[in-house]
Coordinates of C-alpha atoms in Angstrom, one line a residue:
M1 CA -3.8 36.1 -28.5
G2 CA -6.6 33.7 -27.8
Q3 CA -8.9 34.1 -24.8
D4 CA -7.7 30.9 -23.1
T5 CA -4.0 32.0 -22.9
P6 CA -2.6 32.3 -19.4
E7 CA -2.1 36.0 -20.0
C8 CA -5.7 36.8 -20.8
R9 CA -7.0 34.6 -18.0
A10 CA -4.7 36.5 -15.6
D11 CA -5.9 39.9 -17.0
A12 CA -9.4 39.1 -15.9
Y13 CA -8.2 39.1 -12.3
L14 CA -6.4 42.5 -12.4
E15 CA -7.4 45.0 -9.7
A16 CA -8.4 48.5 -10.9
I17 CA -5.3 50.3 -9.6
S18 CA -4.2 53.3 -11.6
L19 CA -0.6 53.9 -12.4
G20 CA -0.6 57.0 -10.2
E21 CA -1.9 54.9 -7.3
A22 CA 0.7 52.2 -8.0
A23 CA 3.4 54.8 -7.9
Q24 CA 2.2 56.2 -4.6
R25 CA 2.1 52.7 -3.1
L26 CA 5.7 52.0 -4.3
E27 CA 6.7 55.3 -2.7
G28 CA 5.0 54.3 0.5
A29 CA 6.9 51.0 0.4
G30 CA 10.2 52.8 0.0
Q31 CA 10.8 51.6 -3.5
L32 CA 10.0 54.5 -5.8
V33 CA 12.8 56.8 -6.8
G34 CA 10.6 59.0 -9.0
I35 CA 8.7 59.2 -12.3
A36 CA 10.3 59.6 -15.7
P37 CA 7.6 61.7 -17.4
G38 CA 8.2 60.5 -20.9
G39 CA 7.1 62.3 -24.0
A40 CA 8.6 62.4 -27.5
G41 CA 10.7 65.5 -26.7
G42 CA 10.9 65.2 -23.0
R43 CA 9.1 67.6 -20.6
S44 CA 8.4 71.1 -21.8
A45 CA 10.0 74.2 -20.5
A46 CA 6.7 75.1 -18.9
A47 CA 6.5 71.8 -17.2
D48 CA 10.1 72.3 -15.9
G49 CA 9.1 75.6 -14.5
R50 CA 6.0 74.2 -12.7
A51 CA 8.0 71.3 -11.4
A52 CA 10.8 73.6 -10.0
A53 CA 8.1 75.5 -8.1
V54 CA 7.2 72.5 -6.1
D55 CA 9.7 72.0 -3.2
G56 CA 10.9 68.4 -3.1
A57 CA 8.8 67.3 -6.0
V58 CA 11.8 66.9 -8.4
G59 CA 15.0 65.1 -7.6
A60 CA 18.4 66.1 -8.9
D61 CA 17.9 63.6 -11.7
G62 CA 14.8 65.4 -12.9
L63 CA 12.4 62.7 -11.9
L64 CA 8.9 63.7 -10.8
S65 CA 7.2 62.7 -7.5
P66 CA 3.9 60.8 -7.9
C67 CA 1.8 63.8 -6.8
L68 CA 3.5 66.2 -9.3
W69 CA 3.2 63.5 -12.0
A70 CA -0.5 63.3 -11.5
A71 CA -0.8 67.1 -11.6
E72 CA 1.3 67.3 -14.7
Q73 CA -0.8 64.7 -16.5
A74 CA -3.9 66.5 -15.6
R75 CA -2.5 69.7 -17.2
S76 CA -1.3 68.0 -20.3
D77 CA -2.8 68.7 -23.7
C78 CA -4.1 65.3 -24.9
S79 CA -3.7 66.4 -28.5
T80 CA 0.0 67.0 -28.2
S81 CA 1.2 64.7 -25.4
P82 CA 1.3 60.9 -26.0
A83 CA 1.5 60.4 -22.3
A84 CA -1.4 62.6 -21.3
N85 CA -3.5 61.4 -18.3
V86 CA -1.5 58.2 -18.0
A87 CA -1.3 58.6 -14.2
A88 CA -5.1 57.9 -14.0
T89 CA -4.9 55.0 -16.4
V90 CA -5.5 51.4 -15.1
P91 CA -3.2 48.9 -16.8
K92 CA -5.0 46.1 -18.7
H93 CA -2.0 43.8 -18.8
L94 CA 1.4 43.3 -17.1
S95 CA 4.4 41.8 -18.8
F96 CA 8.2 41.6 -18.9
D97 CA 8.2 40.2 -22.5
S98 CA 7.9 42.8 -25.3
R99 CA 6.5 40.0 -27.6
D100 CA 3.6 39.6 -25.1
C101 CA 2.6 43.2 -24.9
V102 CA -0.8 44.5 -25.9
A103 CA -2.6 47.9 -25.6
G104 CA -2.7 49.0 -22.0
T105 CA 0.4 47.1 -20.8
L106 CA 2.6 48.1 -17.9
F107 CA 6.0 46.8 -19.0
Y108 CA 8.7 45.5 -16.7
C109 CA 12.3 46.3 -17.8
K110 CA 13.9 43.4 -16.0
G111 CA 16.9 41.1 -16.3
A112 CA 20.6 41.3 -16.9
G113 CA 20.0 40.8 -20.6
F114 CA 17.5 43.7 -20.9
E115 CA 18.0 46.0 -23.9
E116 CA 16.3 49.4 -24.6
C117 CA 15.0 48.1 -27.9
Y118 CA 12.7 45.8 -25.9
L119 CA 11.1 48.9 -24.3
A120 CA 10.7 50.4 -27.8
A121 CA 9.0 47.2 -29.0
A122 CA 6.7 47.2 -26.0
A123 CA 5.7 50.9 -26.7
A124 CA 5.0 50.0 -30.3
A125 CA 2.8 47.2 -29.1
G126 CA 0.7 49.5 -27.0
A127 CA 2.4 49.6 -23.6
I128 CA 1.4 52.7 -21.6
A129 CA 4.2 52.9 -19.0
Y130 CA 7.3 51.0 -17.8
L131 CA 8.9 49.9 -14.5
S132 CA 12.7 50.1 -14.3
E133 CA 15.7 50.9 -12.1
Q134 CA 16.7 53.5 -14.6
A135 CA 15.0 56.1 -16.8
Y136 CA 15.1 55.7 -20.6
G137 CA 14.6 58.1 -23.4
S138 CA 11.1 56.7 -24.1
P139 CA 7.9 58.4 -25.0
L140 CA 6.3 56.3 -22.2
P141 CA 6.4 57.5 -18.6
G142 CA 8.5 55.3 -16.3
L143 CA 8.1 54.2 -12.7
I144 CA 11.8 54.3 -11.5
V145 CA 12.5 52.1 -8.5
K146 CA 15.3 51.1 -6.2
D147 CA 14.9 47.3 -6.4
M148 CA 13.3 45.8 -9.5
R149 CA 12.6 42.4 -8.1
K150 CA 10.9 43.7 -4.9
S151 CA 9.0 46.3 -6.9
M152 CA 7.7 43.7 -9.4
A153 CA 6.6 41.4 -6.5
L154 CA 4.8 44.3 -4.8
L155 CA 3.0 45.4 -8.0
D156 CA 2.0 41.8 -8.8
S157 CA 0.6 41.2 -5.4
W158 CA -1.4 44.5 -5.5
Y159 CA -2.7 43.9 -9.0
F160 CA -3.6 40.3 -8.3
A161 CA -4.7 40.8 -4.7
G162 CA -6.7 37.9 -3.4
L163 CA -5.8 35.6 -6.3
A164 CA -3.4 33.5 -4.3
Q165 CA -5.9 33.3 -1.5
A166 CA -8.3 31.5 -4.0
L167 CA -5.9 28.5 -3.7
R168 CA -4.5 26.6 -0.8
L169 CA -0.8 26.6 -1.6
A170 CA 1.8 24.0 -0.6
G171 CA 5.4 24.9 -1.1
V172 CA 8.4 22.5 -1.0
T173 CA 12.1 23.6 -0.7
G174 CA 15.3 21.6 -0.2
T175 CA 18.5 20.7 -1.9
K176 CA 17.1 17.3 -3.0
G177 CA 13.7 15.7 -3.1
K178 CA 11.5 18.6 -4.0
S179 CA 10.1 17.0 -7.2
T180 CA 9.4 13.7 -5.5
T181 CA 7.7 15.3 -2.5
V182 CA 5.6 17.5 -4.7
Y183 CA 4.5 14.6 -6.8
F184 CA 3.7 12.5 -3.7
L185 CA 1.7 15.3 -2.3
R186 CA -0.1 15.8 -5.7
A187 CA -1.0 12.2 -5.8
I188 CA -2.5 12.4 -2.3
L189 CA -4.5 15.6 -3.0
D190 CA -5.8 14.3 -6.3
R191 CA -7.1 11.1 -4.8
W192 CA -8.7 13.1 -2.0
L193 CA -10.3 15.6 -4.3
A194 CA -11.5 12.9 -6.7
G195 CA -13.4 11.3 -3.9
Q196 CA -15.2 14.7 -3.4
G197 CA -16.0 15.1 -7.1
R198 CA -13.6 18.1 -7.3
P199 CA -11.0 19.0 -9.9
A200 CA -7.5 17.6 -9.6
S201 CA -4.9 19.8 -8.0
A202 CA -2.4 22.1 -9.8
V203 CA 1.4 21.5 -9.7
L204 CA 4.4 23.7 -10.5
S205 CA 7.6 21.8 -10.5
S206 CA 11.0 21.3 -12.2
I207 CA 9.4 18.5 -14.2
D208 CA 6.2 20.0 -15.5
N209 CA 3.5 22.6 -14.8
Y210 CA -0.2 21.9 -14.7
D211 CA -2.6 24.7 -13.9
G212 CA -6.0 23.4 -15.0
L213 CA -5.8 24.9 -18.5
S214 CA -2.3 23.9 -19.7
L215 CA 0.3 21.2 -19.1
E216 CA 3.8 22.1 -20.1
E217 CA 7.3 20.8 -19.5
S218 CA 9.2 23.0 -17.0
H219 CA 12.4 25.0 -17.6
L220 CA 12.6 26.7 -14.2
T221 CA 12.1 25.1 -10.8
T222 CA 10.0 28.2 -9.8
Q223 CA 8.8 30.6 -12.4
E224 CA 8.8 34.4 -12.1
N225 CA 6.3 36.1 -9.8
L226 CA 4.1 37.4 -12.6
E227 CA 4.1 33.9 -14.3
L228 CA 3.0 32.4 -11.0
Y229 CA 0.0 34.7 -10.7
R230 CA -0.9 33.7 -14.3
R231 CA -0.8 30.1 -13.3
F232 CA -2.9 30.9 -10.2
A233 CA -5.5 32.7 -12.4
N234 CA -5.7 29.6 -14.7
A235 CA -6.2 27.3 -11.7
A236 CA -8.9 29.6 -10.2
S237 CA -10.6 29.7 -13.6
A238 CA -10.6 25.9 -13.8
G239 CA -12.1 25.7 -10.3
I240 CA -9.0 24.2 -8.8
G241 CA -8.6 24.7 -5.0
Y242 CA -5.1 23.3 -4.3
L243 CA -1.7 23.9 -5.8
S244 CA 1.6 22.2 -4.9
M245 CA 4.9 23.8 -6.0
E246 CA 8.6 23.5 -5.7
V247 CA 10.2 26.7 -4.3
S248 CA 13.9 27.1 -5.3
S249 CA 16.5 29.1 -3.4
Q250 CA 16.7 31.4 -6.4
A251 CA 13.0 32.1 -6.3
L252 CA 13.3 33.0 -2.6
K253 CA 16.4 35.1 -3.0
Y254 CA 15.1 37.1 -6.0
E255 CA 11.6 37.6 -4.7
R256 CA 9.8 35.4 -7.2
T257 CA 7.5 34.1 -4.4
A258 CA 7.4 37.4 -2.4
D259 CA 4.1 38.1 -0.8
L260 CA 2.8 34.6 -1.4
V261 CA 1.5 32.9 1.8
F262 CA 1.9 29.1 1.9
D263 CA -0.8 27.2 3.8
V264 CA 2.0 24.7 4.3
A265 CA 5.7 24.9 3.5
C266 CA 8.0 21.9 3.6
F267 CA 11.8 22.2 4.3
L268 CA 13.4 19.0 3.3
N269 CA 17.2 19.4 3.7
I270 CA 20.2 21.6 2.9
G271 CA 23.3 20.4 1.1
H272 CA 26.7 22.1 0.9
G273 CA 28.4 22.9 -2.4
D274 CA 25.4 23.1 -4.8
H275 CA 24.1 26.2 -6.6
I276 CA 27.2 28.2 -5.8
S277 CA 28.2 30.5 -8.7
E278 CA 28.2 34.1 -9.7
I279 CA 24.7 33.8 -11.2
E280 CA 23.2 31.8 -8.3
H281 CA 24.6 32.1 -4.8
P282 CA 28.1 33.5 -4.0
D283 CA 28.5 31.1 -1.0
F284 CA 26.7 28.5 1.2
E285 CA 25.7 31.2 3.6
D286 CA 23.7 33.0 0.9
Y287 CA 22.2 29.7 -0.3
L288 CA 21.0 28.7 3.2
A289 CA 19.7 32.2 4.1
S290 CA 17.7 32.2 0.9
K291 CA 16.2 28.8 1.7
L292 CA 15.2 29.9 5.2
K293 CA 13.1 32.7 3.8
I294 CA 10.3 30.3 3.2
F295 CA 9.4 30.1 6.9
K296 CA 8.4 33.8 6.8
Q297 CA 5.8 33.0 4.2
A298 CA 4.3 29.8 5.9
K299 CA 1.1 29.5 7.9
V300 CA 2.4 26.0 8.9
A301 CA 6.0 24.7 8.3
C302 CA 6.9 21.1 8.0
L303 CA 10.5 20.5 8.8
S304 CA 12.7 17.4 8.5
L305 CA 14.7 16.7 11.7
E306 CA 17.2 14.9 9.5
S307 CA 18.3 18.1 7.8
A308 CA 21.8 19.4 8.1
E309 CA 22.3 22.8 9.8
L310 CA 19.3 21.7 12.0
K311 CA 19.9 24.2 14.9
R312 CA 19.8 27.1 12.6
V313 CA 16.9 25.8 10.5
L314 CA 14.8 25.2 13.6
A315 CA 15.6 28.8 14.8
A316 CA 14.4 30.2 11.5
A317 CA 11.3 28.0 11.5
K318 CA 10.0 29.9 14.5
E319 CA 9.0 32.6 12.0
A320 CA 6.3 30.3 10.6
G321 CA 2.8 30.4 12.1
R322 CA 3.1 26.8 13.3
L323 CA 5.7 24.1 13.1
V324 CA 5.3 20.3 12.4
T325 CA 8.4 18.2 12.4
F326 CA 9.0 14.8 10.7
G327 CA 11.8 12.3 10.5
F328 CA 13.2 9.0 11.9
S329 CA 13.7 10.5 15.4
E330 CA 11.2 9.9 18.1
A331 CA 11.4 13.6 18.8
A332 CA 9.6 14.4 15.6
D333 CA 5.8 15.0 15.4
I334 CA 5.4 12.6 12.5
V335 CA 7.8 9.6 12.7
A336 CA 8.8 6.9 10.2
T337 CA 9.6 3.5 11.8
E338 CA 10.1 -0.1 10.8
V339 CA 11.5 1.0 7.4
E340 CA 12.0 -1.8 4.8
D341 CA 14.0 -0.7 1.7
G342 CA 13.7 -3.1 -1.2
A343 CA 14.3 -3.2 -4.9
S344 CA 10.7 -2.5 -5.8
G345 CA 10.2 0.3 -3.2
C346 CA 9.9 1.0 0.5
R347 CA 7.5 0.0 3.2
F348 CA 7.4 1.8 6.5
R349 CA 5.1 2.7 9.4
A350 CA 4.3 6.3 10.2
L351 CA 3.2 7.6 13.6
L352 CA 0.9 10.6 13.2
P353 CA -0.6 12.8 15.9
D354 CA -4.1 12.0 17.0
G355 CA -6.7 14.7 16.7
A356 CA -7.2 17.5 14.2
P357 CA -4.3 18.5 11.8
G358 CA -1.9 20.9 13.5
S359 CA -2.7 19.6 17.0
A360 CA 0.0 19.1 19.6
A361 CA 3.2 17.4 18.6
T362 CA 3.7 13.7 19.4
G363 CA 7.4 13.4 20.2
A364 CA 8.3 16.4 22.3
S365 CA 4.9 16.6 24.1
G366 CA 4.3 13.0 24.5
S367 CA 0.8 13.1 23.2
A368 CA -0.8 10.1 21.5
A369 CA 0.0 9.0 18.0
T370 CA -1.7 6.7 15.5
G371 CA 0.4 4.3 13.4
A372 CA -0.3 3.6 9.8
E373 CA 1.4 1.4 7.2
F374 CA 2.7 3.0 4.0
T375 CA 4.3 1.7 0.8
I376 CA 6.0 3.7 -2.0
A377 CA 7.3 2.5 -5.3
L378 CA 10.7 4.2 -5.0
S379 CA 13.7 2.7 -3.2
G380 CA 16.0 4.5 -0.8
T381 CA 15.4 5.7 2.7
F382 CA 15.7 9.3 1.4
N383 CA 12.4 8.7 -0.5
V384 CA 10.8 7.6 2.8
L385 CA 11.7 11.1 4.1
N386 CA 10.2 12.6 0.9
A387 CA 7.0 10.6 1.5
L388 CA 7.0 11.6 5.1
A389 CA 7.2 15.3 4.1
A390 CA 4.1 14.8 1.8
I391 CA 2.3 12.9 4.6
S392 CA 3.0 15.8 6.9
A393 CA 1.8 18.4 4.5
A394 CA -1.3 16.4 3.7
W395 CA -2.0 16.0 7.4
V396 CA -1.8 19.7 7.9
L397 CA -4.3 20.2 5.0
G398 CA -6.7 17.8 6.6
V399 CA -6.4 14.7 4.3
P400 CA -7.5 11.4 5.9
V401 CA -4.7 8.9 6.5
P402 CA -6.4 6.1 4.5
V403 CA -6.4 8.4 1.4
M404 CA -2.7 9.1 1.9
Q405 CA -2.0 5.3 2.1
E406 CA -3.8 4.5 -1.1
A407 CA -2.4 7.4 -3.0
L408 CA 1.3 6.8 -2.0
A409 CA 1.0 3.1 -2.9
E410 CA 0.2 4.1 -6.5
A411 CA 2.2 7.3 -6.8
R412 CA 4.8 7.6 -9.6
V413 CA 7.2 10.4 -10.3
P414 CA 8.1 10.7 -14.0
G415 CA 11.8 10.5 -14.6
R416 CA 12.6 9.6 -11.0
M417 CA 14.4 6.2 -10.4
E418 CA 12.7 4.7 -13.5
T419 CA 14.3 1.3 -14.1
F420 CA 14.6 -0.7 -17.3
A421 CA 15.7 -4.4 -17.5
G422 CA 18.1 -5.1 -20.3
P423 CA 19.7 -8.3 -21.6
A424 CA 22.3 -10.2 -19.7
G425 CA 21.0 -9.0 -16.3
K426 CA 21.7 -5.3 -17.0
L427 CA 19.7 -2.7 -15.2
V428 CA 19.3 0.8 -16.5
V429 CA 18.2 3.5 -14.1
V430 CA 17.0 7.0 -15.3
D431 CA 16.9 9.6 -12.6
Y432 CA 16.9 13.4 -12.3
A433 CA 19.8 13.3 -9.8
H434 CA 22.0 16.3 -10.4
N435 CA 23.7 17.3 -7.1
K436 CA 26.0 15.6 -4.6
M437 CA 23.3 14.6 -2.2
S438 CA 21.1 13.0 -4.9
F439 CA 24.2 11.3 -6.5
E440 CA 25.2 9.8 -3.1
A441 CA 21.7 8.7 -2.4
L442 CA 21.3 7.1 -5.8
F443 CA 24.5 5.1 -5.5
E444 CA 23.6 4.0 -2.0
A445 CA 20.2 2.8 -2.9
F446 CA 21.3 0.6 -5.9
K447 CA 24.6 -0.6 -4.3
K448 CA 22.4 -1.9 -1.5
Q449 CA 20.3 -3.8 -4.0
R450 CA 23.1 -4.9 -6.3
P451 CA 26.2 -4.9 -4.1
N452 CA 28.5 -6.9 -6.5
S453 CA 27.5 -5.2 -9.7
Y454 CA 29.6 -3.2 -12.1
F455 CA 28.4 0.4 -12.1
A456 CA 28.4 2.9 -15.0
I457 CA 27.1 6.4 -14.9
V458 CA 26.3 9.0 -17.6
F459 CA 26.0 12.7 -16.5
G460 CA 27.0 16.3 -17.3
C461 CA 26.7 19.7 -15.7
P462 CA 25.0 22.9 -16.8
G463 CA 26.9 25.8 -18.3
Y464 CA 28.2 28.8 -16.4
K465 CA 26.5 27.9 -13.1
A466 CA 26.9 25.6 -10.0
Y467 CA 30.6 25.2 -10.6
D468 CA 31.2 23.3 -7.3
R469 CA 28.8 20.6 -8.6
R470 CA 31.3 19.7 -11.3
R471 CA 33.8 18.7 -8.6
D472 CA 31.3 17.2 -6.2
L473 CA 29.6 14.9 -8.8
A474 CA 33.0 13.9 -10.2
E475 CA 34.2 12.9 -6.8
V476 CA 31.1 10.8 -6.1
A477 CA 31.2 9.2 -9.5
G478 CA 35.0 8.6 -9.4
H479 CA 34.7 6.8 -6.1
Q480 CA 31.5 4.9 -6.8
A481 CA 31.4 4.0 -10.5
D482 CA 33.5 1.6 -12.6
D483 CA 32.7 3.6 -15.8
V484 CA 32.1 7.3 -16.0
I485 CA 30.8 8.9 -19.3
L486 CA 30.5 12.7 -19.4
T487 CA 28.1 14.4 -21.8
E488 CA 25.9 17.3 -22.6
E489 CA 23.5 18.6 -19.9
D490 CA 22.1 22.0 -20.6
A491 CA 25.4 23.6 -21.4
G492 CA 23.8 26.8 -22.6
R493 CA 26.6 29.1 -24.0
E494 CA 29.5 27.2 -22.4
P495 CA 31.1 24.6 -24.7
V496 CA 30.1 21.1 -23.8
A497 CA 33.7 19.8 -24.3
K498 CA 35.0 22.4 -21.8
I499 CA 32.5 21.4 -19.1
C500 CA 33.2 17.7 -19.6
A501 CA 37.0 18.2 -19.6
E502 CA 36.8 20.1 -16.2
I503 CA 34.6 17.3 -14.7
A504 CA 37.0 14.7 -16.1
G505 CA 39.9 16.1 -14.2
Y506 CA 38.1 15.8 -11.0
V507 CA 37.0 12.2 -11.8
Q508 CA 40.6 11.2 -12.5
A509 CA 41.7 12.9 -9.2
A510 CA 39.1 10.7 -7.4
G511 CA 40.6 7.5 -9.0
G512 CA 38.0 7.2 -11.8
H513 CA 38.4 6.6 -15.5
P514 CA 36.2 9.1 -17.4
R515 CA 35.1 9.1 -21.1
I516 CA 33.8 12.1 -22.9
I517 CA 31.0 11.6 -25.4
S518 CA 29.3 15.0 -26.0
D519 CA 26.3 13.6 -27.9
R520 CA 24.0 12.6 -25.0
A521 CA 22.2 9.8 -27.0
E522 CA 25.5 8.3 -28.0
A523 CA 26.8 8.5 -24.5
I524 CA 23.8 6.6 -23.1
R525 CA 24.1 4.0 -25.9
A526 CA 27.8 3.5 -25.3
A527 CA 27.2 3.1 -21.5
I528 CA 24.6 0.4 -22.1
E529 CA 26.4 -1.4 -24.9
T530 CA 29.8 -1.6 -23.3
A531 CA 28.7 -2.5 -19.8
P532 CA 29.3 -6.2 -18.8
P533 CA 26.5 -8.5 -17.8
N534 CA 24.7 -7.9 -14.5
S535 CA 25.8 -4.2 -14.5
V536 CA 23.9 -1.1 -13.3
I537 CA 23.9 1.9 -15.7
L538 CA 22.8 5.2 -14.0
V539 CA 21.6 7.8 -16.5
T540 CA 21.2 11.0 -14.5
G541 CA 20.2 14.7 -14.8
K542 CA 17.5 14.9 -17.4
G543 CA 14.9 12.2 -16.8
R544 CA 11.9 12.7 -19.0
E545 CA 12.9 16.2 -20.1
T546 CA 12.7 16.6 -23.9
R547 CA 14.8 19.8 -24.3
Q548 CA 18.4 20.8 -24.0
K549 CA 19.5 24.3 -23.4
R550 CA 21.9 25.3 -26.2
G551 CA 23.0 28.9 -26.3
S552 CA 19.9 30.8 -25.1
E553 CA 17.4 28.4 -26.7
Y554 CA 15.8 25.2 -25.6
I555 CA 16.1 22.6 -28.3
E556 CA 13.8 19.6 -28.7
V557 CA 15.7 16.3 -28.1
P558 CA 14.7 12.8 -27.1
S559 CA 14.4 12.3 -23.4
D560 CA 16.7 10.0 -21.5
V561 CA 13.8 7.5 -21.1
Q562 CA 13.2 7.5 -24.8
I563 CA 16.9 7.0 -25.6
V564 CA 17.1 4.1 -23.1
E565 CA 13.9 2.5 -24.5
G566 CA 15.2 2.8 -28.0
C567 CA 18.5 1.3 -27.2
L568 CA 17.1 -1.6 -25.3
G569 CA 14.4 -2.3 -27.8
A570 CA 16.0 -1.5 -31.1
R571 CA 19.8 -1.1 -30.8
C572 CA 21.0 -3.5 -28.1
G573 CA 19.1 -6.6 -28.9
G574 CA 20.9 -9.4 -27.2
T575 CA 24.4 -7.9 -27.5
C576 CA 24.3 -5.5 -24.6

C-alpha cells in the first residue's frame, strides 16, 4: 500500500486511544455489551476463576467488562497468549474490508453480507481486535456492541477527533437536486478560493468524489463514515479548507454522517414514493424522519419554503443552530424573483439580506434586501431553486455576491440536462433523473421548450430496491412520452428482464406503449434512430456514469453521453 493512499493518509490523523480506553468509552455511551477475550483456545480455567471472582464483571454470555479485560491482559503471559496486552494497544489502522487490513488494524465486522471468514482474513493480515454485534471464535479479542452503526460512528469520531473541524462542511439533502446544488456550490467556492490563491474545494457526490488527492467516479451518494474521514484526511493533507457533499437519507438513517457537524446544511425538498423498500426505508415516515436528522447536525440550516411537508420540516429545522430560508415566496430570507426560463438556461433576480451572512431574515422581519441578477445554464424553475440553495449556503459561508454571479453563470453539472442536437431537428437530452420528482420536472422543462414535439424516453430501475419508483416512473412516462424504452439500470442481482417487465405493466396501465431492450446502448440507439423529426429523446438515470452494477460487481461500460455522441456522430448520420 503506497503512502498516498486514502487509508495511509487517514492513519496519520489517528488519535492515540488504546483499545481498552475505546471499550470504556463505548461502555459510557451505552453501546458496549462486553469483551470477547479471544485466544486460540479461549480463556483459561484460571482466567475463568478470576473473572468469576469479580462481581458484575462477567455477563451470562461470558463476556468481560473493560476493567476486567485490562486486568486480564496485564496478567497474560505474552509468550503463550496471542492477545496479551491488547487492551493497552493503540490501533494503527481502522477498516471494515479484510483486504485493506494491515498490522495493528481494528477490524469492523459490519454489513448483512459479513462472513466469519473475513474476520479470519483480517486476523491473518495483522488485525489486533474486532468490533461486532456478536462474538466469534477468533484468536482476536472483540469489542461486542449493541448497535454496530452507532458504535462505528462513535469510534471513528474519537479516533479522528478534530479532523472534520479542519474543514468547513456543507451538506445537501433532498429527494431531487442534491447533485446540481452541490456542483453549483462547488463552482462558487472554487472561484472564491481561486481569487484568494487557495486550493479548490473538495466534493463528495453521487457523480464523483474529489478530495485533493484523488478524483473517482462515485457509487454511493454518501460513503460510509470511515471512508468519509479518509476523504477528510486527504483534503486536510492537500490544504483544502472547504468540502461540499450530498447527504442521503440512507446515510442519515444508518449513522454514516453521525457526529459530523455541518457549517451549513441545505434541505431542498421531500418526495413521496421514492427509496421505499426492505433495504432502504419501510415507508415514507421513515424516509422523512431520516432526512430531518440533518438539522441536528447543522450550525446553520438552509431550507426551501417550496418543500412538501413544510410544517413538519420547519419544526425539525428548529434543531439547527440557525435557519435561513429560500424560495419564491416573499416570506423567505433569500428570494428568487423575475424568473425567466429558456432553452439555454434560466435568468432570475435574487434578493439577499443586507449585512453579514446569517444576519436577520428579510421576509419575515422586513429587514432590507439587496437584489442581484443571476444566470444558470440549466433550464427549469426547479434548477433556479437548486441555484438558490447554493446561493444561500454560499452567503452563509461568507462568499461575496459578485463571485456567486460569475461562478453560477459558468457552472456546469456533468450528466445533468446535457443536450445534443441530432439531424432532422432531433434533440437528445442526457440526465440523471431517476425518481418521480425529477422525471416530472424534466418533462415539464422540455415540453415548455418544445410543446409540439414527439417525446421518447429511455430508462430503467435498480434491482431489489425503490420498488415504488418502478410504478411512479412508469406512470409519468406513460402519460408524458410517445415512446417508452425500458432497459438496464444497475439491476444488480435482479434480472433486467424482470425489472423491465414490471415497469412495462405500469406503463401500459398509464396508457403508454413500452418496448424492452435490455442492452442499454442498443436501447439508446433505437430511441434515437426510430424517433421522427423534431422529436425530443430523454435518456435518463446514468448520465456520465461509466459503470453498471451487475450482480455484486460494477462493470465498466460506456456512459450515456458516450453512447449518444457515438450514435449521433457515427451511427445515425443523416438517417435519424
